[in-house]
XYZ file of C-alpha atoms in Angstrom:
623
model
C 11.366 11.434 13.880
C 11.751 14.786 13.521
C 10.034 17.398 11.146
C 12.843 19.698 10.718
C 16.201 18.231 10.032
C 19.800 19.184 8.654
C 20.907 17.850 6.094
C 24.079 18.404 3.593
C 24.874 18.522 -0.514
C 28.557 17.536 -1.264
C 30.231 17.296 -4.739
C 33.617 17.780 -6.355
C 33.367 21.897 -6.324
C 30.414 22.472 -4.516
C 29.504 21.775 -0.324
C 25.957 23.077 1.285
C 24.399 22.237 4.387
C 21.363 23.693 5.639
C 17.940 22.555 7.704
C 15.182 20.888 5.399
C 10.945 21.548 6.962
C 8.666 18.447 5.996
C 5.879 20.520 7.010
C 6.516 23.588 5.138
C 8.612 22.284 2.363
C 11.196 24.494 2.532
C 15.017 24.452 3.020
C 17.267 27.114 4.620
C 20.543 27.118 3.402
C 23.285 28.344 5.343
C 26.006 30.892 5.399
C 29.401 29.434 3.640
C 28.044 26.882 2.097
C 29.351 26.469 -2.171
C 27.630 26.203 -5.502
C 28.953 24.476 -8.420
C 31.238 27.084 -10.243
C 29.333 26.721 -13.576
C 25.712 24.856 -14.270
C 25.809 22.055 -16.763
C 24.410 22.217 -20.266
C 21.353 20.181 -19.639
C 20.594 22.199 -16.860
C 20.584 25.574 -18.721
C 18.646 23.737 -21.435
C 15.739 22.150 -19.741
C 15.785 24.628 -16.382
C 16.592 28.232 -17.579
C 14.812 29.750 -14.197
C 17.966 28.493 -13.001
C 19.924 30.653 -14.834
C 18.145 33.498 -13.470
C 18.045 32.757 -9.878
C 21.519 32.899 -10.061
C 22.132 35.790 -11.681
C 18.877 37.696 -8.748
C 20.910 36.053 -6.082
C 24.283 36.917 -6.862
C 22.991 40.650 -7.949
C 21.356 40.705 -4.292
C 24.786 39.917 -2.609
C 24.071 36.951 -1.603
C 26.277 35.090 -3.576
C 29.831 36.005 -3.620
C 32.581 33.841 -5.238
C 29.964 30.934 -5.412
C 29.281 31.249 -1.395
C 26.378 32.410 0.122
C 27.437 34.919 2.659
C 24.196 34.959 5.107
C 21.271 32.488 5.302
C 19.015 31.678 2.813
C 15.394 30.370 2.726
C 13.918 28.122 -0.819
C 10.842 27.315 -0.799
C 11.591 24.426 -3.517
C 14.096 21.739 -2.603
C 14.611 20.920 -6.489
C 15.356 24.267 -7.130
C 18.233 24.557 -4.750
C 19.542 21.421 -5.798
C 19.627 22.557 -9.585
C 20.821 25.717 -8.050
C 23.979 24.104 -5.934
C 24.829 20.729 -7.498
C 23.638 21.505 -11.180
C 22.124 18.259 -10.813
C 18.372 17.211 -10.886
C 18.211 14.450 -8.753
C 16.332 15.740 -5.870
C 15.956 14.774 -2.641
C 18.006 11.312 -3.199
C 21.717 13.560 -3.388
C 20.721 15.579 0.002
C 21.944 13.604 3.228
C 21.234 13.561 6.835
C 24.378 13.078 9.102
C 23.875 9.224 8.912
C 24.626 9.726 5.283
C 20.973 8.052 4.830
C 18.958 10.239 2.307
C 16.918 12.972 2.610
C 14.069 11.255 0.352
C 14.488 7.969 2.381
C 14.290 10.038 5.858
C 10.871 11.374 4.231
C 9.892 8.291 2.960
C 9.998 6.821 6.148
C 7.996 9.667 8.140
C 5.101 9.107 5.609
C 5.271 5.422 6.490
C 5.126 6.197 10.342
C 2.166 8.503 9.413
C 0.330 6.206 7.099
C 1.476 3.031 9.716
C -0.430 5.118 12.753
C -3.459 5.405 10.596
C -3.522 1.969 9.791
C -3.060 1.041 13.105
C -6.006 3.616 15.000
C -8.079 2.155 12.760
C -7.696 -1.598 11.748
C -10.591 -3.792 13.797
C -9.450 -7.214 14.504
C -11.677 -10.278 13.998
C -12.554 -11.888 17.134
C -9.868 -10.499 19.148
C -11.315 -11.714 22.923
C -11.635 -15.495 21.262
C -7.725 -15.310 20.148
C -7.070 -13.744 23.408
C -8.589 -16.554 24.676
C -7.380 -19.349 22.948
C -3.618 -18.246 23.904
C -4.268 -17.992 27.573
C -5.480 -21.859 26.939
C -2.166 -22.902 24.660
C -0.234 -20.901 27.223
C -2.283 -22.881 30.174
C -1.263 -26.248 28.756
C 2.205 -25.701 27.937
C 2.854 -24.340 31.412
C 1.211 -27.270 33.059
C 3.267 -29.840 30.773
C 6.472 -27.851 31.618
C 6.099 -25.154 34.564
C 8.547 -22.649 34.669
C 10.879 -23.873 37.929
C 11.189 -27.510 36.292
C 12.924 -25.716 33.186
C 16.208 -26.047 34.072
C 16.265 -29.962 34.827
C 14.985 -30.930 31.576
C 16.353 -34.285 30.300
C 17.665 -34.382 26.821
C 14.518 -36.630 25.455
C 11.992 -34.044 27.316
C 13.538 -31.428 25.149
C 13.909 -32.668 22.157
C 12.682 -36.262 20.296
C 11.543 -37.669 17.165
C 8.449 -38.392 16.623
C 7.088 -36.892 19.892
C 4.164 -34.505 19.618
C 5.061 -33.245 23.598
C 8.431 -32.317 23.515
C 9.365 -29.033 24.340
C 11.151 -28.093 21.398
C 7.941 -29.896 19.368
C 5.379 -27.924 21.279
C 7.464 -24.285 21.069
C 7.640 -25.084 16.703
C 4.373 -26.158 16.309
C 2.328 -26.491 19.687
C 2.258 -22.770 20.342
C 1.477 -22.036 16.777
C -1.581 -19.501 18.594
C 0.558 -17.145 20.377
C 3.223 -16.767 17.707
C 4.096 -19.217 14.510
C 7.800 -19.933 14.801
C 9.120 -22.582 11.946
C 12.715 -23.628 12.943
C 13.067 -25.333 9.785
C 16.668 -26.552 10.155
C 16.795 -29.761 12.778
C 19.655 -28.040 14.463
C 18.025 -24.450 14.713
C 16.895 -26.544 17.700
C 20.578 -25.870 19.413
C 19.620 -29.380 20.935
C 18.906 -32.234 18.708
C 18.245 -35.730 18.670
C 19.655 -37.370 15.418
C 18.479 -39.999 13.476
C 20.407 -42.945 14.945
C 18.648 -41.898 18.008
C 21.930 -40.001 19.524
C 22.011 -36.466 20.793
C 23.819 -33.697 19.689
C 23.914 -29.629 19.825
C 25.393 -26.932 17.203
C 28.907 -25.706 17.796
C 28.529 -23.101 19.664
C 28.059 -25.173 22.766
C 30.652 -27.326 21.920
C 32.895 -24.586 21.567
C 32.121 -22.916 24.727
C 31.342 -25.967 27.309
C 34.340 -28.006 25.315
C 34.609 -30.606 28.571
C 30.977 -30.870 29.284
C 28.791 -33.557 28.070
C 25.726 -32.578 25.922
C 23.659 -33.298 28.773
C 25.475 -31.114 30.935
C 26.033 -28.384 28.164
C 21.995 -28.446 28.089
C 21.441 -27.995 31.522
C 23.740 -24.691 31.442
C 22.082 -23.271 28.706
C 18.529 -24.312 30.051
C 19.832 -22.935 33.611
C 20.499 -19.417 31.691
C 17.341 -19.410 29.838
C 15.356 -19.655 33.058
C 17.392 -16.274 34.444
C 16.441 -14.476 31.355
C 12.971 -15.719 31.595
C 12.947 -14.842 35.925
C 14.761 -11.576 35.260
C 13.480 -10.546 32.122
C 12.702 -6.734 32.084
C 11.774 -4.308 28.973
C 14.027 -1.726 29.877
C 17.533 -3.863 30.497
C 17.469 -6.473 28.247
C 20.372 -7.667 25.905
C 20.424 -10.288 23.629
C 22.952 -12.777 24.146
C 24.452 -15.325 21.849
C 23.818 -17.901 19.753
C 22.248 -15.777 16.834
C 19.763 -18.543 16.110
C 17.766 -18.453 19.272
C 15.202 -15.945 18.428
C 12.388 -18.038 17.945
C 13.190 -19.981 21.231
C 13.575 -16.922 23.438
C 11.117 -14.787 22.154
C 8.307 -17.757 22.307
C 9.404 -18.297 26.093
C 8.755 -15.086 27.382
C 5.605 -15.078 25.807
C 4.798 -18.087 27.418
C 5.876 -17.595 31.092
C 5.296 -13.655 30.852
C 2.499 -13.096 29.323
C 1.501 -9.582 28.621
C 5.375 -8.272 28.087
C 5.898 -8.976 24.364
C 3.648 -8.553 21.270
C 2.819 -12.058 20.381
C 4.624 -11.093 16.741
C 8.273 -13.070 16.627
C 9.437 -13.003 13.216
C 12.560 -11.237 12.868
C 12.443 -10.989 9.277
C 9.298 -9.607 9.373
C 10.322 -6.727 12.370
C 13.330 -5.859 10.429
C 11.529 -5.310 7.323
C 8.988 -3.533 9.420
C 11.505 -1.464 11.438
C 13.198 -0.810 7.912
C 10.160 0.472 6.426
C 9.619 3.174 9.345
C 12.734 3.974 10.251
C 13.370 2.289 13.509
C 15.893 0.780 14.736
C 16.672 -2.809 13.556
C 20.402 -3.992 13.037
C 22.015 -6.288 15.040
C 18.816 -6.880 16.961
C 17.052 -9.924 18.376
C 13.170 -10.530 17.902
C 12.617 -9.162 21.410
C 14.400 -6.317 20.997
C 12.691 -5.960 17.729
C 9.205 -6.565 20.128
C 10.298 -3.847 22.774
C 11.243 -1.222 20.352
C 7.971 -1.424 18.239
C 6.410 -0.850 21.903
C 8.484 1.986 22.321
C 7.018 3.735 19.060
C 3.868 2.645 19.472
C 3.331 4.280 23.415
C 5.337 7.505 21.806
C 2.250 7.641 19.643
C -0.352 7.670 22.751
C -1.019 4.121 21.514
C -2.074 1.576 24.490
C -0.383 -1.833 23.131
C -2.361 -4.733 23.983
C -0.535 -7.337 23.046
C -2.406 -9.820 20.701
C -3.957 -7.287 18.864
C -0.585 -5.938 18.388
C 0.444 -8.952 16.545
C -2.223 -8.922 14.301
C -2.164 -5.382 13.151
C 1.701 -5.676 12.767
C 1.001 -8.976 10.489
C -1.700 -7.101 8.646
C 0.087 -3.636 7.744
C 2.917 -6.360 7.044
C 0.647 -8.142 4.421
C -0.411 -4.920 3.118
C 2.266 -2.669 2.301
C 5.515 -4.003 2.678
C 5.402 -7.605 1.406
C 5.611 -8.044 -1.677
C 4.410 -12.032 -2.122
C 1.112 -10.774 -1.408
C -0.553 -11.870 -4.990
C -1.404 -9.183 -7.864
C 0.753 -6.452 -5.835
C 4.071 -4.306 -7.563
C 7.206 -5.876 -5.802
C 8.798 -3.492 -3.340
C 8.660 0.261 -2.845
C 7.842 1.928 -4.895
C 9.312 5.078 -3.383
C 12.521 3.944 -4.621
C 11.530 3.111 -7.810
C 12.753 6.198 -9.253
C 16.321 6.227 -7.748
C 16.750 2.242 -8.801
C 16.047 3.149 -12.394
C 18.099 5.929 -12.615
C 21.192 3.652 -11.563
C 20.122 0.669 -14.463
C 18.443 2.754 -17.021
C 14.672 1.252 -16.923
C 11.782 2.919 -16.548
C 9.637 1.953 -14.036
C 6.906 -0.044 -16.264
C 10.356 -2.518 -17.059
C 11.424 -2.890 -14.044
C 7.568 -3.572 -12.525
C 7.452 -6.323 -15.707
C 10.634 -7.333 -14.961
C 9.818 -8.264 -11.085
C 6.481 -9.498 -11.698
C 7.708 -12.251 -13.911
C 10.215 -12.913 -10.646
C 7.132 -13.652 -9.232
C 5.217 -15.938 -11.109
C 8.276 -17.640 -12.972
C 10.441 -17.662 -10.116
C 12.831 -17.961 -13.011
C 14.206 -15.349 -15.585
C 17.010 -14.496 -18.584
C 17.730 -11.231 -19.153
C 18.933 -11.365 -22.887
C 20.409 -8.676 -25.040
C 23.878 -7.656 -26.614
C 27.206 -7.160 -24.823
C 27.082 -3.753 -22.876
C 23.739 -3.123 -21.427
C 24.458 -4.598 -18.031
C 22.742 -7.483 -17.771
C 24.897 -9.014 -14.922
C 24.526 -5.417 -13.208
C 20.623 -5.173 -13.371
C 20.409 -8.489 -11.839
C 22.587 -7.812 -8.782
C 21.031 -3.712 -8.770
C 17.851 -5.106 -8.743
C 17.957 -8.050 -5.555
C 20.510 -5.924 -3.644
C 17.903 -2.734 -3.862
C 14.527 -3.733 -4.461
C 14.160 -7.231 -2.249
C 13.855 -6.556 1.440
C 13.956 -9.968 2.457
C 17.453 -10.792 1.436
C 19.447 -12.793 3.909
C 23.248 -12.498 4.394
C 25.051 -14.533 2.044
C 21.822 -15.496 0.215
C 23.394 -14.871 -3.733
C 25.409 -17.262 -5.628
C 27.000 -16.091 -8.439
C 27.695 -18.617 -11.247
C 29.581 -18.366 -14.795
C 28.296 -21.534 -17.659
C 30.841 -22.762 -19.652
C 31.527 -25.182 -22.378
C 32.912 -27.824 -19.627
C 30.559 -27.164 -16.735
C 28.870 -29.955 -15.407
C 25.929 -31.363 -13.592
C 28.439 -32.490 -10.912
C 30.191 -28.744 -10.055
C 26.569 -27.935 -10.182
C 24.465 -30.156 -7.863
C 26.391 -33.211 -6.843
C 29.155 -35.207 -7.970
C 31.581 -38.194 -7.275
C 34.951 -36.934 -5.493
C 38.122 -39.477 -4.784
C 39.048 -39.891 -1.804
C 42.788 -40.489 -0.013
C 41.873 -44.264 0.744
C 40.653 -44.977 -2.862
C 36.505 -44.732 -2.207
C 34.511 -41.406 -3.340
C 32.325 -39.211 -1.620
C 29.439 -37.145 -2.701
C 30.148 -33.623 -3.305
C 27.805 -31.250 -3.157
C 27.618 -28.465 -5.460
C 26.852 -24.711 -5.761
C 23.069 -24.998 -6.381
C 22.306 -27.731 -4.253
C 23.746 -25.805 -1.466
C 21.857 -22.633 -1.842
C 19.267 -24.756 -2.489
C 19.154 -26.512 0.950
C 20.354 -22.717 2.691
C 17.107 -21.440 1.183
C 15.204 -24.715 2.211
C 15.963 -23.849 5.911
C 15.284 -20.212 6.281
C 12.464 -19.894 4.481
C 11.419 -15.916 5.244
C 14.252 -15.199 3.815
C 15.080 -14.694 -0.181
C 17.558 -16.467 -1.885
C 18.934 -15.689 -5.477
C 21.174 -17.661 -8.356
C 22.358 -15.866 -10.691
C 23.524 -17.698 -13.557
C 25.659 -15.937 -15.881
C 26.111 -16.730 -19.553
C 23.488 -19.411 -18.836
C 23.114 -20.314 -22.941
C 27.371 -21.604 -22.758
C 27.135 -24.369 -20.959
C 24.989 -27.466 -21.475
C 21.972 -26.914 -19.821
C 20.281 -30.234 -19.752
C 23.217 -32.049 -18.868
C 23.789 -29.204 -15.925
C 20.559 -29.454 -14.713
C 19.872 -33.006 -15.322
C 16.658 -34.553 -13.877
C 15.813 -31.373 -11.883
C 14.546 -29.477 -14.824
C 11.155 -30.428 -13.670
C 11.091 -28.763 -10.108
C 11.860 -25.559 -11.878
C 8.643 -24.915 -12.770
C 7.473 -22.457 -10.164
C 4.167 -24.525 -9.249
C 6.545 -27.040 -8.226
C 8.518 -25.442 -6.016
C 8.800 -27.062 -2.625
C 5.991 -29.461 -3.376
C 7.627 -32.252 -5.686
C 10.987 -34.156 -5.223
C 13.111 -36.206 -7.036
C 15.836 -38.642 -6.312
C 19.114 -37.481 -7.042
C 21.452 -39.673 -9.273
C 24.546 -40.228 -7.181
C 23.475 -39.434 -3.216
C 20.066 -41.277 -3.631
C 18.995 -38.384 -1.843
C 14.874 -36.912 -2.363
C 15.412 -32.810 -3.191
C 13.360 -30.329 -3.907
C 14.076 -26.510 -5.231
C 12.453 -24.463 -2.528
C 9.412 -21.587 -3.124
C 11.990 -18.561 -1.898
C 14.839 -19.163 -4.932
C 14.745 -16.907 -7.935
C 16.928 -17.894 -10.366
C 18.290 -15.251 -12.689
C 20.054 -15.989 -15.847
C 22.041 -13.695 -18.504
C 22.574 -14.543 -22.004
C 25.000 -12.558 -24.862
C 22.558 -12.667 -28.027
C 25.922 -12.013 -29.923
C 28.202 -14.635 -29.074
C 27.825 -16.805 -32.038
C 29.876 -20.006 -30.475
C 26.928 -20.005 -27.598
C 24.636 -22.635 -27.822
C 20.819 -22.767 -28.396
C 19.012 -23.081 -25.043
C 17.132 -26.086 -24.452
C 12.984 -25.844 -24.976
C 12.450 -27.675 -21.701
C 14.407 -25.382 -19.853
C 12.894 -22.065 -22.189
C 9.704 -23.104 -20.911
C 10.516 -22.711 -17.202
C 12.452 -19.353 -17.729
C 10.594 -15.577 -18.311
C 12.989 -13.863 -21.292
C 13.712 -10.207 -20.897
C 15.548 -8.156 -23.127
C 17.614 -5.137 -22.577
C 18.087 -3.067 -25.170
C 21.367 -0.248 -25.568
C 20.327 3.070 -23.364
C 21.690 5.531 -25.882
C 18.329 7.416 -26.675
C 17.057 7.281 -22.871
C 16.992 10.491 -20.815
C 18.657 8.302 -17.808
C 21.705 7.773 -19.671
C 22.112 11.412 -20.275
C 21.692 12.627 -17.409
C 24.145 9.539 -15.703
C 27.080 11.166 -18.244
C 26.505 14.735 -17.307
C 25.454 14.512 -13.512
C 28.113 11.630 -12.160
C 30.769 11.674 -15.403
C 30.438 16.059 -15.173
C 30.495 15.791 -19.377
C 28.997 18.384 -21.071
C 25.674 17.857 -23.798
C 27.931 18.403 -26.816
C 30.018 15.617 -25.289
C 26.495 13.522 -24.845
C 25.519 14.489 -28.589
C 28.596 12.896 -29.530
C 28.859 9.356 -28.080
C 24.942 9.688 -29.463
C 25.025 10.385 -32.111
C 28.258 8.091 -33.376
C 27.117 5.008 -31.952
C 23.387 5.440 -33.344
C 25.557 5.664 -36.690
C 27.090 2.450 -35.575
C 24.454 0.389 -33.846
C 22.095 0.931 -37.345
C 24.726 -0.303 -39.697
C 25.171 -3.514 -37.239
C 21.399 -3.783 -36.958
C 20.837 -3.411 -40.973
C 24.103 -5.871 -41.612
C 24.035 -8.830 -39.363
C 20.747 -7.919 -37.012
C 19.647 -6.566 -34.091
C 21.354 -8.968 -31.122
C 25.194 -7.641 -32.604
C 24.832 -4.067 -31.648
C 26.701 -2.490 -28.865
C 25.518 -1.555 -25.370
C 26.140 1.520 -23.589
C 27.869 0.382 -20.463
C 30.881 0.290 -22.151
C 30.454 4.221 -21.729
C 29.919 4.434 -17.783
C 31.725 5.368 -15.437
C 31.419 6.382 -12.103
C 34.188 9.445 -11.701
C 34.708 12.963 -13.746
C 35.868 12.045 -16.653
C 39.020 14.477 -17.123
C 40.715 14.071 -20.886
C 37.560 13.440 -23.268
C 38.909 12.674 -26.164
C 41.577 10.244 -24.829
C 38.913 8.631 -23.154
C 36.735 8.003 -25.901
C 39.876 7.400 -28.039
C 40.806 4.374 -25.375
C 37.281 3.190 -25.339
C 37.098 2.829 -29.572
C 40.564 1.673 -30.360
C 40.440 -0.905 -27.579
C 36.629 -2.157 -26.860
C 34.387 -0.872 -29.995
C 37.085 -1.655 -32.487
C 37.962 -5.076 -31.431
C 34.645 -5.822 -31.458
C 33.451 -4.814 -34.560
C 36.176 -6.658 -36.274
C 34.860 -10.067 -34.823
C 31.983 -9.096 -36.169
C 33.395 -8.220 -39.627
C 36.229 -10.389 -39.442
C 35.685 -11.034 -43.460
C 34.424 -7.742 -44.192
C 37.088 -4.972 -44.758
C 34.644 -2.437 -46.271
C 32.537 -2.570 -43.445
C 35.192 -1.881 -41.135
C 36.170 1.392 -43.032
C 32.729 2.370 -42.738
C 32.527 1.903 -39.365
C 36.079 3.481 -39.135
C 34.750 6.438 -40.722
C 32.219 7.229 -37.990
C 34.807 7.003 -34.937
C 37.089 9.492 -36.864
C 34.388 11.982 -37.715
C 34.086 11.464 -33.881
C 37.802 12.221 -33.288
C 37.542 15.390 -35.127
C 35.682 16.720 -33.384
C 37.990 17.003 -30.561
C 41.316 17.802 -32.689
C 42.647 21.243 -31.656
């Protein structure tokens, strides 16, 4: 990665590009590029060295018309970024040409730096004895199944139940020494005996060798795997469908060319990895994964031996970047900062908040209507969990006439007159979870506290307990069927503290929840600075919205308490706003109003008072 890097600052009215030095901290800014026409009330308040730069450069001819005319060199990023965007936001608003940030680009050379370190100077254990101990695993296996026999294996040599030598049985769990490799699924196999005894493989085969037997669609896909394994070379290879091979392939090559690949084969673990130092890592296999983290390493003057390798990469893995590792802050914290700003916690509530995740495995974020509870929850997996699969969020709404059968299984009728089990929306992620265990998977359960929870969750209200997880199951009532709620689901709930028709959650399922609250953002810094940086309103705009719905929010809290009053998302937006006072007109008449009248349905007085502070509002805006 480089040191010195261009980079560019775009807004509505203002457009800079320039070169940023990492090892001077400095940023030239070049000739043509704009500044903001005017700087923005909090700005000149908090930063009035601002105002004078301005003024020095534009008396020095080097602004003219809000364009620098030649090039100019700042020796403070956060300076020119006041200076150009009238925004304080720092090194997260200045992007490379990837669009990636500036602050991620340098958050990712100080992981290369620190990862280097780590590496140069981490001493494994007994290294020779695991050396070894996989030239002995990789001895056996190669005796058992030598390298020209592999494309004539039978069906029952490659895969059968109950077999402790099959080949599939000995690259899962016979191997375990030169990589671990959990397939989970039985058909992650892509050849599979079945229960009855039969044999079967996953679609893709089917689809592509539609005539073929499943005998002969093994032997072409065994005959292919032996060219990749004969021809396999660093600097040509391509990986090649199916997607869910990577365990199979990578394991091979380790086994029948020893020395080419780091003896490391989780993908989720490279891409987190790669993600963390900025290498490459999207739609790439494990051993392209392996061969790039080669690449870096030799760039660094780093001779890669290969099991030692693995267990550095595992360790610097363990240390930094996950975040199961007990008694350690949830992801990175580099981001912290940038994640807060978009939900409006500090960092202390969202560490709380994620360390719950972690011991409950189960949360509610409570509050009143309009602080984003729905929002945190997705803001916080999408951005702060790196081990999030594809597809790995459900999103559920409770209700008054949701059931235990839309939920987890139920009876449906069938054309002939007989039923079949259906499954529902959290056994499913349930069982997705189950079988790709490295991976994350998330529930979020909206307006938990309207449905019936104990009918909804029925008898599996025990295996939410988080020192349950994966290790206790329980019959289901209609399929029969043993389940369990796997160690890698966090399930997130959000409940409306005002909705008075919402019923009382049940204590056994409180006890297996964390509660959070959110509270209204009106008196946070974050907020302010969201209104005047993205929504471009000015502070006596701010002061306003304040200032009336503090007036508001402590009659509510002194009338009818606390979980009535009104959150402050009903004031974001993520655009200039253009025509104030119509949109704070629209926002009163048609949100706050109606809402305060539920609340006051019997109460006319109250509603005049509370009428009274939205029109001392108004007036402030009348011509």
């Amino acid at each position: 990665m480089d040191n010195v890097i261009k980079v560019h600052l775009v807004g509505s009215d203002y457009n800079a590009s320039g070169v940023y030095d990492f090892d001077k901290k400095t940023i030239i800014i070049f000739k043509g590029s704009k500044i903001k026409s005017h700087l923005n009330d909090i700005i000149k308040e908090d930063f009035p060295d601002i105002i004078e730069l301005r003024k020095r450069l534009y008396d020095e001819n080097i602004l003219t018309n809000n364009e620098f005319i030649e090039d100019y060199e700042f020796d403070d990023i956060n300076v020119t970024t006041r200076l150009i965007s009238s925004n304080d936001s720092s090194k997260e608003v200045w992007k490379l040409s990837n669009n990636s940030s500036l602050q991620k680009y340098e958050n990712q050379l100080s992981h290369q730096k620190q990862f280097i370190e780590f590496y140069t100077s981490f001493k494994v254990d007994d290294l020779e004895e695991k050396i070894k101990a996989q030239a002995e695993v990789i001895k056996r296996f190669q005796s058992l199944y030598p390298l020209h026999k592999l494309p004539n294996l039978t069906l029952k040599e490659f895969d059968q139940r109950g077999s402790n030598e099959s080949f599939m049985y000995l690259i899962e769990f016979g191997t375990r020494e030169i990589a671990s490799g959990f397939l989970g699924n039985n058909r992650n196999k892509l050849f599979f005996q079945n229960k009855d005894g039969t044999y079967d493989s996953i679609n893709y085969f089917k689809n592509k060798y539609p005539n073929e037997t499943v005998d002969e669609r093994l032997s072409l896909f065994l005959n292919q795997l032996y060219e990749m394994i004969v021809n396999f070379d660093k600097n040509t290879y391509v990986n090649q469908p199916p997607r869910n091979i990577n365990t199979i392939r990578g394991k091979l090559i380790m086994i029948y060319r020893p020395g080419e690949l780091i003896t490391f084969n989780s993908k989720n673990k490279y891409d987190a990895l790669h993600k963390h130092l900025g290498l490459p890592y999207e739609n790439l296999d494990s051993v392209e994964l392996n061969i790039e983290m080669q690449k870096f390493l030799n760039k660094n003057e780093i001779k890669v031996n290969v099991t030692e390798a693995a267990e550095i990469l595992e360790a610097y893995y363990q240390e930094y970047i996950n975040y199961k590792n007990t008694n350690k802050v949830v992801g990175d914290t580099n981001n912290m900062n940038s994640i807060s700003d978009d939900i409006f916690l500090s960092k202390e509530e969202i560490n709380q908040i994620l360390r719950l995740l972690q011991r409950k495995k189960s949360i509610i974020f409570t509050g009143p209507p309009g602080v984003g509870k729905t929002f945190i929850a997705k803001n916080l997996i999408n951005k702060y969990f790196s081990d999030v699969a594809e597809s790995s969020i459900e999103m559920v709404q409770f209700h008054q006439s949701y059931s235990y059968e839309e939920f987890i299984e139920g009876l449906k009728p069938q054309m002939d007159g007989s039923f079949s089990t259906e499954k529902g929306i959290f056994y499913n992620i349930c069982k997705r979870a189950e079988n790709d265990p490295e991976k994350d998977y998330f529930l979020i359960i909206d307006e938990i506290n309207r449905g019936n929870t104990s009918n909804i969750f029925g008898e599996l209200l025990l295996l939410l307990d988080s020192d349950k997880r994966s290790n206790y199951e329980i019959r289901l009532t209609y399929s029969k069927e043993t389940f369990s709620i796997p160690e890698n689901l966090y399930i997130i709930g959000t409940m409306n503290m005002a909705d008075r028709s919402l019923s009382i959650i049940d204590y056994a399922l409180r006890r297996r929840f964390a509660f959070f609250n959110i509270e209204p953002a009106f008196d946070k810094k974050k907020f302010e600075m969201h209104l005047c940086n993205v929504m471009n309103l000015t502070q006596k705009d701010i002061n306003n919205i304040v200032s009336t719905m503090s007036n508001i929010n402590s009659k509510i809290e002194k009338t009818i308490g606390i979980d009535f009053v009104i959150g402050h998302s009903y004031f974001i937006e993520n655009d200039d706003i253009d025509d104030v006072k119509q949109w704070l007109e629209d926002i009163f008449e048609f949100e706050v109003m109606p809402l305060l009248r539920e609340y006051y349905y019997d109460n006319n007085e109250k509603i005049k008072e509370f009428r009274y502070f939205i029109e001392e509002l108004y007036e402030k805006y009348s011509d």
